[in-house]
């Protein structure tokens, strides 16, 4: 079963528990933007109703909705994806047991339709960590679309739903450690090269990936490559206060240790960093500081500061930053 633009919101919500699943795999905030009086209309018509509050065409969040619904159907009905409960691998994640900030909320979204032909390959893998300011994990723009894109580029792609507030450091880093270790330990099952694992994080998810690459306690929990999309980096210099406050739980003594630009050494994984000069949420100086730290440590890296695109633009296909995903794939391909 697949959803297209010819289906209506009523069609979507008729599926059992779909609205609750969408609050995890899409966004409660975005769901509330759809006018209930238009629920009977095909999505192709609904996307013409105007713009989002931040000025984007409504079609963008409709596309993200379709991606989210089809992801949920792949998970629940089509048998092509699985949500693995990382703190109890014998069970799959359960919506009924999901509690914000608790281990039961953590899962790794993984492919579940691997053929024998694919298992014989040694593909690169990517673990995607969407942003959300350590308050939520935003699948809508920084999770599912990037997952689909990376699969199209030949990656085995995963999304991590990590713990957020009220959980504090080191909970999210522990979750990412488990995810990296899981993919490595199951590399043969997924047709993955265990020495070619990329972590890709956006905004606060970028901070998670950037800090994990330096703070991982075991080699097997360390990524081979890192991609940081308009990342939160510093907790001391022009920080994103919301992310810093929620991850540290207000403990100011942790801010220095969790400023990722201060953690970079010559052993740091190769890294692709990008941001937008007009980002008014996370100061672009965060990405620039990370680039400077990587350069100083002689780590292979690339830094792009695009003229515009704002914050939270994901793949940014309608923005000046649209080329980042192609450039990132090419950057890492050079070393495969």
Coordinates of C-alpha atoms in Angstrom, one line a residue:
X1 CA 0.0 0.0 0.0
X2 CA 1.3 3.5 -0.9
X3 CA -0.1 7.0 -0.4
X4 CA 0.0 9.5 -3.3
X5 CA -1.1 13.1 -3.8
X6 CA -4.4 11.7 -5.1
X7 CA -5.3 10.5 -1.6
X8 CA -6.9 12.8 1.0
X9 CA -6.1 13.5 4.6
X10 CA -9.2 11.5 5.5
X11 CA -7.8 8.5 3.6
X12 CA -4.6 8.8 5.6
X13 CA -6.2 9.1 9.0
X14 CA -8.5 6.2 8.3
X15 CA -5.6 3.9 8.9
X16 CA -5.5 2.7 12.5
X17 CA -3.4 4.8 14.8
X18 CA -2.0 6.8 11.9
X19 CA -2.4 10.2 13.6
X20 CA -0.4 9.0 16.6
X21 CA 2.3 7.5 14.4
X22 CA 2.5 10.8 12.5
X23 CA 3.3 12.6 15.7
X24 CA 6.4 10.5 15.8
X25 CA 7.4 10.2 12.2
X26 CA 6.1 13.5 10.9
X27 CA 5.3 16.4 13.2
X28 CA 2.4 17.4 15.5
X29 CA 3.2 21.1 14.6
X30 CA 2.9 20.4 10.9
X31 CA -0.2 18.3 11.3
X32 CA -2.0 21.2 12.9
X33 CA -1.4 23.3 9.8
X34 CA -3.8 21.2 7.6
X35 CA -7.3 22.8 7.6
X36 CA -9.8 20.3 8.8
X37 CA -12.4 21.6 6.3
X38 CA -10.0 20.5 3.5
X39 CA -9.4 16.9 4.8
X40 CA -11.7 15.5 2.1
X41 CA -9.6 17.1 -0.7
X42 CA -6.9 15.2 -2.6
X43 CA -3.5 16.3 -1.3
X44 CA -2.7 17.5 -4.8
X45 CA -5.4 20.2 -4.3
X46 CA -4.6 20.8 -0.6
X47 CA -1.0 21.7 -1.4
X48 CA -2.3 24.7 -3.5
X49 CA -3.9 26.4 -0.4
X50 CA -1.1 28.8 0.1
X51 CA 2.1 28.9 2.1
X52 CA 3.4 27.8 5.5
X53 CA 3.8 30.4 8.3
X54 CA 7.5 30.7 7.4
X55 CA 6.8 31.4 3.7
X56 CA 7.4 28.1 2.1
X57 CA 5.0 26.6 -0.5
X58 CA 2.5 24.3 1.3
X59 CA 3.6 21.6 -1.2
X60 CA 6.8 21.1 0.7
X61 CA 5.1 19.9 3.9
X62 CA 2.6 17.8 1.8
X63 CA 5.6 16.1 0.2
X64 CA 7.0 15.4 3.6
X65 CA 3.6 14.1 4.8
X66 CA 3.5 11.6 1.9
X67 CA 7.1 10.5 2.7
X68 CA 6.1 10.0 6.4
X69 CA 2.9 8.1 5.7
X70 CA 4.7 5.7 3.3
X71 CA 7.5 5.2 5.8
X72 CA 4.9 4.2 8.4
X73 CA 3.2 1.9 6.0
X74 CA 6.6 0.3 5.1
X75 CA 7.1 -0.2 8.9
X76 CA 3.6 -1.5 9.8
X77 CA 2.2 -3.1 6.6
X78 CA 4.7 -3.5 3.7
X79 CA 7.4 -5.3 5.7
X80 CA 10.2 -3.3 4.2
X81 CA 11.4 -1.4 7.4
X82 CA 11.8 -2.2 11.0
X83 CA 12.1 0.0 14.1
X84 CA 14.6 -1.7 16.3
X85 CA 14.5 -1.0 20.1
X86 CA 18.2 -0.5 20.7
X87 CA 18.0 -0.9 24.4
X88 CA 16.2 -4.3 24.0
X89 CA 17.0 -5.7 20.6
X90 CA 14.7 -8.7 21.1
X91 CA 11.8 -6.3 20.7
X92 CA 10.7 -3.8 18.1
X93 CA 9.9 -0.3 19.2
X94 CA 6.3 0.1 20.3
X95 CA 4.2 3.3 20.0
X96 CA 2.3 2.2 23.1
X97 CA 5.5 2.0 25.2
X98 CA 7.1 5.2 23.8
X99 CA 7.8 7.6 26.7
X100 CA 9.7 10.9 25.9
X101 CA 13.2 10.8 27.3
X102 CA 13.0 7.1 28.3
X103 CA 15.0 4.2 26.7
X104 CA 11.7 2.8 25.4
X105 CA 11.5 5.9 23.0
X106 CA 14.8 5.0 21.3
X107 CA 14.8 3.1 18.0
X108 CA 16.9 2.6 14.9
X109 CA 14.8 2.7 11.8
X110 CA 16.4 0.0 9.6
X111 CA 15.7 -1.6 6.2
X112 CA 14.0 -5.0 6.5
X113 CA 13.9 -6.2 2.9
X114 CA 17.5 -7.2 2.3
X115 CA 18.0 -9.7 -0.4
X116 CA 20.8 -12.2 -0.6
X117 CA 22.3 -10.2 -3.5
X118 CA 22.4 -7.1 -1.4
X119 CA 23.8 -8.9 1.6
X120 CA 26.9 -9.8 -0.5
X121 CA 27.7 -6.2 -1.1
X122 CA 29.8 -3.9 1.1
X123 CA 27.8 -0.7 0.9
X124 CA 28.5 2.5 2.9
X125 CA 26.0 3.0 5.7
X126 CA 24.5 6.3 7.0
X127 CA 22.9 6.8 10.4
X128 CA 20.8 9.9 10.3
X129 CA 20.2 12.0 13.4
X130 CA 17.5 14.6 12.8
X131 CA 17.5 17.8 14.8
X132 CA 14.9 19.2 17.2
X133 CA 16.9 21.2 19.7
X134 CA 17.2 18.2 22.1
X135 CA 13.5 18.7 22.6
X136 CA 12.2 16.4 19.8
X137 CA 13.5 14.4 16.8
X138 CA 12.2 15.9 13.6
X139 CA 11.7 13.2 11.0
X140 CA 9.7 15.4 8.7
X141 CA 12.4 17.5 7.0
X142 CA 15.7 16.0 8.3
X143 CA 14.9 12.4 8.6
X144 CA 12.7 10.6 6.0
X145 CA 13.6 12.8 2.9
X146 CA 17.4 12.4 3.6
X147 CA 16.9 8.7 4.2
X148 CA 15.2 8.3 0.8
X149 CA 18.0 10.4 -0.8
X150 CA 20.8 8.4 0.7
X151 CA 19.2 5.1 -0.3
X152 CA 19.1 6.4 -3.9
X153 CA 22.8 7.1 -3.7
X154 CA 23.5 3.5 -2.8
X155 CA 23.8 3.8 1.0
X156 CA 22.2 1.5 3.5
X157 CA 20.3 4.2 5.4
X158 CA 19.1 4.3 9.0
X159 CA 17.4 6.9 11.2
X160 CA 18.0 7.1 14.9
X161 CA 15.3 8.3 17.2
X162 CA 17.5 9.3 20.2
X163 CA 16.5 10.4 23.7
X164 CA 15.7 14.1 24.2
X165 CA 14.6 16.2 27.2
X166 CA 13.9 15.4 29.9
X167 CA 16.8 13.1 29.3
X168 CA 20.2 14.9 29.5
X169 CA 23.8 14.1 28.6
X170 CA 25.1 11.5 28.0
X171 CA 21.7 9.8 27.0
X172 CA 21.7 10.9 23.3
X173 CA 25.3 10.0 22.9
X174 CA 24.7 6.6 24.5
X175 CA 21.9 6.0 22.0
X176 CA 24.1 6.9 19.0
X177 CA 26.9 4.6 20.4
X178 CA 24.4 1.7 20.4
X179 CA 23.2 2.6 16.8
X180 CA 26.8 2.6 15.4
X181 CA 27.7 -0.6 17.2
X182 CA 24.5 -2.3 16.0
X183 CA 25.1 -1.4 12.4
X184 CA 28.7 -2.7 12.6
X185 CA 27.7 -5.9 14.4
X186 CA 25.0 -6.6 11.7
X187 CA 27.1 -5.4 8.7
X188 CA 26.8 -8.8 6.9
X189 CA 23.0 -8.8 7.5
X190 CA 22.6 -5.4 5.8
X191 CA 25.3 -5.7 3.2
X192 CA 27.3 -2.9 4.8
X193 CA 31.0 -2.2 5.0
X194 CA 31.6 -2.0 8.8
X195 CA 34.5 0.4 8.1
X196 CA 32.4 2.9 6.1
X197 CA 29.8 4.2 8.5
X198 CA 28.7 7.8 8.2
X199 CA 26.8 9.7 10.9
X200 CA 24.7 12.6 9.5
X201 CA 23.2 15.1 11.8
X202 CA 21.2 18.3 11.4
X203 CA 21.0 21.1 13.9
X204 CA 21.0 19.5 17.4
X205 CA 21.5 16.2 15.6
X206 CA 24.6 17.7 14.2
X207 CA 25.9 18.4 17.7
X208 CA 25.1 14.8 18.6
X209 CA 27.1 13.5 15.7
X210 CA 30.0 16.0 16.2
X211 CA 30.4 15.3 19.9
X212 CA 30.0 11.5 19.5
X213 CA 32.8 11.4 17.0
X214 CA 35.2 12.7 19.7
X215 CA 33.7 11.4 22.9
X216 CA 32.9 7.8 22.0
X217 CA 34.4 5.5 24.6
X218 CA 35.1 2.6 22.3
X219 CA 36.4 2.4 18.8
X220 CA 33.5 0.4 17.6
X221 CA 31.2 3.2 18.7
X222 CA 33.0 5.8 16.6
X223 CA 31.8 6.7 13.1
X224 CA 34.2 6.6 10.1
X225 CA 32.8 9.8 8.6
X226 CA 30.6 12.7 9.7
X227 CA 28.2 15.1 8.0
X228 CA 27.0 18.1 9.9
X229 CA 24.1 20.1 8.5
X230 CA 23.7 23.6 9.9
X231 CA 24.9 22.2 13.2
X232 CA 24.9 23.3 16.8
X233 CA 28.6 23.1 17.7
X234 CA 29.6 25.4 20.5
X235 CA 28.0 25.6 23.9
X236 CA 30.1 28.6 24.9
X237 CA 30.6 30.8 21.8
X238 CA 27.4 32.0 20.1
X239 CA 25.6 28.8 21.2
X240 CA 22.0 27.7 20.5
X241 CA 20.9 28.2 24.0
X242 CA 17.9 25.9 23.9
X243 CA 20.0 22.9 22.8
X244 CA 22.8 23.7 25.4
X245 CA 20.3 24.1 28.2
X246 CA 18.3 20.9 27.5
X247 CA 21.3 18.6 26.9
X248 CA 23.2 19.8 30.0
X249 CA 20.1 20.0 32.1
X250 CA 21.3 23.5 33.2
X251 CA 24.7 22.2 34.4
X252 CA 27.0 24.9 33.1
X253 CA 30.1 22.8 34.0
X254 CA 29.3 20.6 31.0
X255 CA 29.3 23.4 28.4
X256 CA 33.1 23.4 27.8
X257 CA 33.3 19.6 27.5
X258 CA 30.4 19.5 25.0
X259 CA 31.6 22.3 22.8
X260 CA 32.4 20.1 19.8
X261 CA 34.9 22.4 18.2
X262 CA 37.1 22.0 21.2
X263 CA 37.1 18.2 20.9
X264 CA 38.7 17.9 17.5
X265 CA 42.1 16.2 17.2
X266 CA 44.0 14.8 14.3
X267 CA 42.2 11.4 14.8
X268 CA 38.8 13.0 14.2
X269 CA 36.9 11.4 11.3
X270 CA 36.7 13.1 7.9
X271 CA 33.9 15.6 8.0
X272 CA 31.6 17.5 5.7
X273 CA 30.1 20.7 7.2
X274 CA 27.6 23.1 5.8
X275 CA 25.4 25.9 6.9
X276 CA 23.5 29.0 5.5
X277 CA 24.7 32.5 6.1
X278 CA 21.1 33.7 6.8
X279 CA 20.4 31.0 9.5
X280 CA 18.7 33.0 12.3
X281 CA 18.2 30.0 14.6
X282 CA 21.7 28.5 15.0
X283 CA 24.4 31.0 14.3
X284 CA 26.4 30.0 11.2
X285 CA 29.6 30.7 13.2
X286 CA 29.0 27.3 14.8
X287 CA 29.8 25.5 11.5
X288 CA 32.6 28.0 10.7
X289 CA 34.2 27.3 14.1
X290 CA 34.0 23.5 13.4
X291 CA 35.6 24.0 10.0
X292 CA 38.4 26.0 11.6
X293 CA 39.0 23.3 14.2
X294 CA 39.1 20.6 11.6
X295 CA 41.6 22.6 9.5
X296 CA 43.8 23.3 12.5
X297 CA 43.9 19.6 13.3
X298 CA 44.6 18.7 9.7
X299 CA 41.5 16.6 9.4
X300 CA 40.2 16.0 5.9
X301 CA 37.1 18.1 5.6
X302 CA 34.9 20.4 3.5
X303 CA 33.0 23.5 4.7
X304 CA 30.3 25.2 2.8
X305 CA 28.5 28.4 3.8
X306 CA 25.6 28.9 1.4
X307 CA 24.3 32.5 1.0
X308 CA 20.8 31.6 1.9
X309 CA 18.5 28.7 3.0
X310 CA 17.8 29.6 6.6
X311 CA 17.6 26.9 9.2
X312 CA 16.0 23.4 9.1
X313 CA 15.9 23.3 5.3
X314 CA 16.8 19.6 5.0
X315 CA 17.7 18.7 1.4
X316 CA 17.0 22.3 0.5
X317 CA 16.1 21.6 -3.1
X318 CA 14.2 24.9 -3.4
X319 CA 17.1 26.9 -1.8
X320 CA 20.5 28.2 -2.7
X321 CA 21.9 25.4 -0.5
X322 CA 20.4 22.7 -2.8
X323 CA 23.8 21.4 -3.9
X324 CA 25.0 20.3 -0.5
X325 CA 23.8 16.7 -0.7
X326 CA 25.5 16.1 -4.1
X327 CA 28.7 17.7 -2.9
X328 CA 28.6 15.6 0.3
X329 CA 28.2 12.3 -1.5
X330 CA 31.0 13.2 -3.9
X331 CA 33.3 14.3 -1.0
X332 CA 32.9 10.9 0.8
X333 CA 33.0 8.9 -2.5
X334 CA 36.5 10.2 -3.1
X335 CA 37.7 8.2 -0.1
X336 CA 35.8 4.9 -0.7

